[in-house]
């Protein structure tokens, strides 16, 4: 099983911006219902895109600096990073097929 990495203010630059492959970052919080709803979908995506994509989670309550730097105003927000920058983002929970389309359409 492919692991989803947990990223914080301390290691965001290294884990996401300096990654050799694209990184899908889920900005979430434990109290957010829609965030909990997409968690198993993100695990499926991590499995499906293993080797092509890293899936990471940032708890916005624990990592306010990253959330502010990335202008996260609503959660869940998914942002796709490649070559040190965000190339796409989407806010709100979606179905597995919507999330898959978002990833495939931007990779």
CSV table of N, CA and C in Angstrom, one decimal:
chain,number,residue,atom,x,y,z
A,1,UNK,N,0.8,-1.2,0.0
A,1,UNK,CA,0.0,0.0,0.0
A,1,UNK,C,0.9,1.3,0.0
A,2,UNK,N,0.5,2.2,-0.8
A,2,UNK,CA,1.2,3.5,-0.9
A,2,UNK,C,0.8,4.4,0.3
A,3,UNK,N,1.8,4.9,0.9
A,3,UNK,CA,1.6,5.8,2.1
A,3,UNK,C,1.3,7.2,1.6
A,4,UNK,N,0.4,7.8,2.3
A,4,UNK,CA,0.2,9.3,2.2
A,4,UNK,C,1.1,9.9,3.2
A,5,UNK,N,1.8,10.9,2.7
A,5,UNK,CA,2.8,11.6,3.6
A,5,UNK,C,2.1,12.7,4.3
A,6,UNK,N,2.5,13.0,5.6
A,6,UNK,CA,1.9,14.1,6.3
A,6,UNK,C,3.0,15.2,6.4
A,7,UNK,N,2.6,16.4,5.9
A,7,UNK,CA,3.5,17.5,5.7
A,7,UNK,C,3.1,18.6,6.7
A,8,UNK,N,4.1,19.3,7.1
A,8,UNK,CA,3.8,20.5,8.0
A,8,UNK,C,4.6,21.7,7.6
A,9,UNK,N,4.4,22.8,8.3
A,9,UNK,CA,5.2,24.0,8.1
A,9,UNK,C,6.7,23.7,8.0
A,10,UNK,N,7.2,22.8,8.9
A,10,UNK,CA,8.6,22.5,9.0
A,10,UNK,C,9.2,21.8,7.7
A,11,UNK,N,8.4,20.9,7.1
A,11,UNK,CA,9.0,20.2,6.0
A,11,UNK,C,8.3,20.4,4.6
A,12,UNK,N,7.4,21.3,4.5
A,12,UNK,CA,6.6,21.5,3.3
A,12,UNK,C,7.5,21.8,2.1
A,13,UNK,N,8.5,22.7,2.2
A,13,UNK,CA,9.4,23.0,1.1
A,13,UNK,C,10.1,21.8,0.6
A,14,UNK,N,10.7,21.1,1.5
A,14,UNK,CA,11.4,19.9,1.2
A,14,UNK,C,10.6,18.8,0.6
A,15,UNK,N,9.4,18.5,1.2
A,15,UNK,CA,8.6,17.4,0.8
A,15,UNK,C,7.8,17.6,-0.4
A,16,UNK,N,7.4,18.9,-0.6
A,16,UNK,CA,6.5,19.2,-1.7
A,16,UNK,C,7.2,20.0,-2.8
A,17,UNK,N,7.7,21.2,-2.5
A,17,UNK,CA,8.3,22.0,-3.5
A,17,UNK,C,9.6,21.5,-4.1
A,18,UNK,N,10.3,20.7,-3.4
A,18,UNK,CA,11.6,20.1,-3.9
A,18,UNK,C,11.4,18.7,-4.3
A,19,UNK,N,10.2,18.2,-4.4
A,19,UNK,CA,10.0,16.8,-4.8
A,19,UNK,C,10.3,16.6,-6.3
A,20,UNK,N,10.8,15.4,-6.5
A,20,UNK,CA,11.2,15.0,-7.9
A,20,UNK,C,10.0,14.7,-8.8
A,21,UNK,N,8.8,14.4,-8.1
A,21,UNK,CA,7.6,14.1,-8.9
A,21,UNK,C,6.5,15.0,-8.4
A,22,UNK,N,5.4,15.0,-9.2
A,22,UNK,CA,4.3,15.9,-8.8
A,22,UNK,C,3.7,15.4,-7.4
A,23,UNK,N,3.2,16.4,-6.7
A,23,UNK,CA,2.7,16.1,-5.3
A,23,UNK,C,1.3,16.7,-5.3
A,24,UNK,N,0.3,15.9,-4.9
A,24,UNK,CA,-1.1,16.3,-4.7
A,24,UNK,C,-1.2,16.5,-3.2
A,25,UNK,N,-1.5,17.8,-2.8
A,25,UNK,CA,-1.6,18.1,-1.4
A,25,UNK,C,-3.0,18.4,-1.0
A,26,UNK,N,-3.4,17.7,0.0
A,26,UNK,CA,-4.8,17.9,0.6
A,26,UNK,C,-4.7,18.7,1.8
A,27,UNK,N,-5.2,20.0,1.7
A,27,UNK,CA,-5.2,20.9,2.9
A,27,UNK,C,-6.5,20.6,3.6
A,28,UNK,N,-6.4,20.1,4.9
A,28,UNK,CA,-7.6,19.6,5.6
A,28,UNK,C,-7.5,20.0,7.1
A,29,UNK,N,-8.5,19.6,7.8
A,29,UNK,CA,-8.5,19.7,9.3
A,29,UNK,C,-9.3,18.6,9.9
A,30,UNK,N,-9.0,18.1,11.1
A,30,UNK,CA,-9.7,17.0,11.7
A,30,UNK,C,-11.2,17.2,11.9
A,31,UNK,N,-11.6,18.5,12.1
A,31,UNK,CA,-13.0,18.8,12.3
A,31,UNK,C,-13.9,19.0,11.1
A,32,UNK,N,-13.2,18.8,9.9
A,32,UNK,CA,-13.9,19.1,8.6
A,32,UNK,C,-14.5,17.8,8.1
A,33,UNK,N,-15.9,17.8,8.0
A,33,UNK,CA,-16.6,16.6,7.5
A,33,UNK,C,-16.2,16.2,6.1
A,34,UNK,N,-16.3,17.2,5.1
A,34,UNK,CA,-15.9,16.8,3.7
A,34,UNK,C,-14.4,16.3,3.6
A,35,UNK,N,-13.6,16.8,4.5
A,35,UNK,CA,-12.2,16.4,4.5
A,35,UNK,C,-12.1,14.9,4.8
A,36,UNK,N,-12.9,14.5,5.8
A,36,UNK,CA,-12.9,13.1,6.2
A,36,UNK,C,-13.5,12.2,5.1
A,37,UNK,N,-14.5,12.8,4.4
A,37,UNK,CA,-15.1,12.0,3.3
A,37,UNK,C,-14.2,11.7,2.1
A,38,UNK,N,-13.3,12.6,1.8
A,38,UNK,CA,-12.4,12.4,0.7
A,38,UNK,C,-11.1,11.6,1.1
A,39,UNK,N,-10.9,11.4,2.4
A,39,UNK,CA,-9.6,10.7,2.8
A,39,UNK,C,-9.5,9.4,2.2
A,40,UNK,N,-10.5,8.5,2.2
A,40,UNK,CA,-10.3,7.2,1.5
A,40,UNK,C,-10.1,7.3,0.0
A,41,UNK,N,-10.7,8.3,-0.6
A,41,UNK,CA,-10.5,8.5,-2.0
A,41,UNK,C,-9.1,8.9,-2.4
A,42,UNK,N,-8.5,9.7,-1.5
A,42,UNK,CA,-7.1,10.1,-1.7
A,42,UNK,C,-6.2,8.8,-1.5
A,43,UNK,N,-6.5,7.9,-0.6
A,43,UNK,CA,-5.7,6.7,-0.5
A,43,UNK,C,-5.8,5.9,-1.8
A,44,UNK,N,-7.0,5.8,-2.4
A,44,UNK,CA,-7.1,5.1,-3.7
A,44,UNK,C,-6.3,5.8,-4.8
A,45,UNK,N,-6.3,7.1,-4.8
A,45,UNK,CA,-5.5,7.9,-5.8
A,45,UNK,C,-4.0,7.6,-5.6
A,46,UNK,N,-3.6,7.6,-4.3
A,46,UNK,CA,-2.2,7.3,-4.0
A,46,UNK,C,-1.8,6.0,-4.6
A,47,UNK,N,-2.6,5.0,-4.4
A,47,UNK,CA,-2.4,3.6,-4.9
A,47,UNK,C,-2.4,3.6,-6.5
A,48,UNK,N,-3.4,4.3,-7.0
A,48,UNK,CA,-3.5,4.3,-8.5
A,48,UNK,C,-2.4,5.0,-9.2
A,49,UNK,N,-1.9,6.1,-8.6
A,49,UNK,CA,-0.8,6.9,-9.3
A,49,UNK,C,0.5,6.6,-8.6
A,50,UNK,N,0.7,5.5,-8.0
A,50,UNK,CA,2.0,5.1,-7.3
A,50,UNK,C,3.1,5.2,-8.3
A,51,UNK,N,4.2,5.9,-8.0
A,51,UNK,CA,5.3,6.1,-8.9
A,51,UNK,C,5.2,7.3,-9.8
A,52,UNK,N,4.0,7.8,-10.0
A,52,UNK,CA,3.8,9.0,-10.8
A,52,UNK,C,3.5,10.3,-10.0
A,53,UNK,N,3.1,10.0,-8.7
A,53,UNK,CA,2.5,11.1,-7.9
A,53,UNK,C,2.7,10.8,-6.5
A,54,UNK,N,3.0,11.8,-5.7
A,54,UNK,CA,3.0,11.7,-4.2
A,54,UNK,C,1.7,12.3,-3.7
A,55,UNK,N,1.1,11.7,-2.7
A,55,UNK,CA,-0.1,12.3,-2.1
A,55,UNK,C,0.3,12.7,-0.7
A,56,UNK,N,0.0,14.0,-0.4
A,56,UNK,CA,0.4,14.5,0.9
A,56,UNK,C,-0.8,15.2,1.6
A,57,UNK,N,-0.8,15.3,2.9
A,57,UNK,CA,-1.8,16.0,3.6
A,57,UNK,C,-1.2,17.0,4.5
A,58,UNK,N,-1.8,18.2,4.6
A,58,UNK,CA,-1.4,19.3,5.4
A,58,UNK,C,-2.6,19.7,6.3
A,59,UNK,N,-2.4,19.5,7.6
A,59,UNK,CA,-3.4,19.9,8.6
A,59,UNK,C,-3.3,21.4,8.8
A,60,UNK,N,-4.3,22.1,8.3
A,60,UNK,CA,-4.2,23.6,8.3
A,60,UNK,C,-4.2,24.2,9.7
A,61,UNK,N,-4.7,23.4,10.7
A,61,UNK,CA,-4.7,23.9,12.1
A,61,UNK,C,-3.3,23.8,12.7
A,62,UNK,N,-2.5,22.7,12.3
A,62,UNK,CA,-1.2,22.5,12.8
A,62,UNK,C,-0.1,23.3,11.9
A,63,UNK,N,-0.5,23.6,10.7
A,63,UNK,CA,0.5,24.3,9.8
A,63,UNK,C,-0.1,25.6,9.2
A,64,UNK,N,-0.3,26.6,10.1
A,64,UNK,CA,-0.9,27.8,9.6
A,64,UNK,C,-0.1,28.6,8.6
A,65,UNK,N,1.3,28.5,8.7
A,65,UNK,CA,2.1,29.2,7.8
A,65,UNK,C,2.0,28.8,6.4
A,66,UNK,N,2.0,27.4,6.1
A,66,UNK,CA,1.8,26.9,4.8
A,66,UNK,C,0.5,27.3,4.2
A,67,UNK,N,-0.6,27.1,5.1
A,67,UNK,CA,-1.9,27.4,4.6
A,67,UNK,C,-2.0,28.9,4.2
A,68,UNK,N,-1.4,29.8,5.0
A,68,UNK,CA,-1.4,31.2,4.7
A,68,UNK,C,-0.6,31.5,3.4
A,69,UNK,N,0.5,30.9,3.3
A,69,UNK,CA,1.4,31.1,2.1
A,69,UNK,C,0.7,30.7,0.8
A,70,UNK,N,-0.1,29.6,0.9
A,70,UNK,CA,-0.8,29.0,-0.2
A,70,UNK,C,-2.2,29.6,-0.4
A,71,UNK,N,-2.5,30.6,0.4
A,71,UNK,CA,-3.8,31.3,0.3
A,71,UNK,C,-5.0,30.3,0.4
A,72,UNK,N,-4.9,29.4,1.4
A,72,UNK,CA,-6.0,28.4,1.6
A,72,UNK,C,-7.1,29.1,2.4
A,73,UNK,N,-8.2,29.3,1.8
A,73,UNK,CA,-9.4,30.0,2.4
A,73,UNK,C,-10.5,29.0,2.8
A,74,UNK,N,-10.5,27.9,2.2
A,74,UNK,CA,-11.6,26.9,2.4
A,74,UNK,C,-11.0,25.5,2.4
A,75,UNK,N,-11.5,24.6,3.1
A,75,UNK,CA,-11.0,23.2,3.1
A,75,UNK,C,-12.2,22.2,2.8
A,76,UNK,N,-12.0,21.1,2.2
A,76,UNK,CA,-10.7,20.7,1.7
A,76,UNK,C,-10.3,21.4,0.4
A,77,UNK,N,-9.0,21.7,0.3
A,77,UNK,CA,-8.5,22.2,-0.9
A,77,UNK,C,-7.4,21.3,-1.4
A,78,UNK,N,-7.5,20.9,-2.6
A,78,UNK,CA,-6.4,20.0,-3.2
A,78,UNK,C,-5.6,20.9,-4.1
A,79,UNK,N,-4.3,20.8,-4.0
A,79,UNK,CA,-3.4,21.5,-4.8
A,79,UNK,C,-2.4,20.6,-5.4
A,80,UNK,N,-2.2,20.7,-6.7
A,80,UNK,CA,-1.2,19.9,-7.4
A,80,UNK,C,0.1,20.7,-7.6
A,81,UNK,N,1.2,20.2,-7.1
A,81,UNK,CA,2.5,20.9,-7.2
A,81,UNK,C,3.4,20.2,-8.1
A,82,UNK,N,4.1,20.9,-8.9
A,82,UNK,CA,5.1,20.3,-9.8
A,82,UNK,C,6.2,21.4,-10.0
A,83,UNK,N,7.5,20.9,-10.0
A,83,UNK,CA,8.6,21.8,-10.2
A,83,UNK,C,8.6,23.0,-9.3
A,84,UNK,N,8.3,22.8,-8.1
A,84,UNK,CA,8.4,23.9,-7.1
A,84,UNK,C,7.2,24.9,-7.0
A,85,UNK,N,6.1,24.6,-7.7
A,85,UNK,CA,5.0,25.5,-7.7
A,85,UNK,C,3.7,24.8,-7.8
A,86,UNK,N,2.6,25.5,-7.5
A,86,UNK,CA,1.2,24.9,-7.6
A,86,UNK,C,0.8,25.1,-9.1
A,87,UNK,N,0.4,24.0,-9.7
A,87,UNK,CA,0.0,24.1,-11.1
A,87,UNK,C,-1.5,24.0,-11.3
A,88,UNK,N,-2.2,23.5,-10.2
A,88,UNK,CA,-3.7,23.4,-10.2
A,88,UNK,C,-4.2,23.3,-8.8
A,89,UNK,N,-5.4,23.8,-8.6
A,89,UNK,CA,-6.1,23.6,-7.3
A,89,UNK,C,-7.6,23.5,-7.5
A,90,UNK,N,-8.2,22.8,-6.5
A,90,UNK,CA,-9.6,22.7,-6.5
A,90,UNK,C,-10.1,22.6,-5.1
A,91,UNK,N,-11.2,23.3,-4.8
A,91,UNK,CA,-11.7,23.3,-3.4
A,91,UNK,C,-13.0,22.5,-3.3
A,92,UNK,N,-13.1,21.8,-2.2
A,92,UNK,CA,-14.4,21.0,-2.0
A,92,UNK,C,-14.1,19.6,-2.3
A,93,UNK,N,-15.0,18.8,-1.7
A,93,UNK,CA,-14.9,17.3,-1.8
A,93,UNK,C,-15.5,16.9,-3.2
A,94,UNK,N,-14.9,16.0,-3.8
A,94,UNK,CA,-15.5,15.5,-5.1
A,94,UNK,C,-15.5,14.0,-5.0
A,95,UNK,N,-16.1,13.4,-6.1
A,95,UNK,CA,-16.2,11.9,-6.2
A,95,UNK,C,-14.8,11.4,-6.6
A,96,UNK,N,-14.6,10.1,-6.5
A,96,UNK,CA,-13.3,9.5,-7.0
A,96,UNK,C,-13.0,9.9,-8.4
A,97,UNK,N,-14.1,9.8,-9.3
A,97,UNK,CA,-13.8,10.1,-10.7
A,97,UNK,C,-13.5,11.5,-10.9
A,98,UNK,N,-14.1,12.4,-10.1
A,98,UNK,CA,-13.8,13.9,-10.3
A,98,UNK,C,-12.3,14.1,-9.8
A,99,UNK,N,-11.9,13.5,-8.7
A,99,UNK,CA,-10.6,13.7,-8.3
A,99,UNK,C,-9.6,13.1,-9.3
A,100,UNK,N,-9.9,11.9,-9.8
A,100,UNK,CA,-9.0,11.3,-10.8
A,100,UNK,C,-8.9,12.2,-12.1
A,101,UNK,N,-10.0,12.8,-12.5
A,101,UNK,CA,-10.0,13.7,-13.7
A,101,UNK,C,-9.1,14.9,-13.4
A,102,UNK,N,-9.2,15.4,-12.2
A,102,UNK,CA,-8.4,16.6,-11.8
A,102,UNK,C,-6.9,16.3,-11.9
A,103,UNK,N,-6.6,15.1,-11.3
A,103,UNK,CA,-5.2,14.7,-11.3
A,103,UNK,C,-4.7,14.5,-12.8
A,104,UNK,N,-5.4,13.6,-13.5
A,104,UNK,CA,-5.0,13.3,-14.9
A,104,UNK,C,-5.0,14.5,-15.8
A,105,UNK,N,-5.9,15.4,-15.6
A,105,UNK,CA,-6.0,16.6,-16.4
A,105,UNK,C,-4.9,17.6,-16.2
A,106,UNK,N,-4.2,17.4,-15.1
A,106,UNK,CA,-3.1,18.4,-14.8
A,106,UNK,C,-1.7,17.7,-14.7
A,107,UNK,N,-1.6,16.4,-14.9
A,107,UNK,CA,-0.3,15.8,-14.8
A,107,UNK,C,0.4,15.9,-16.1
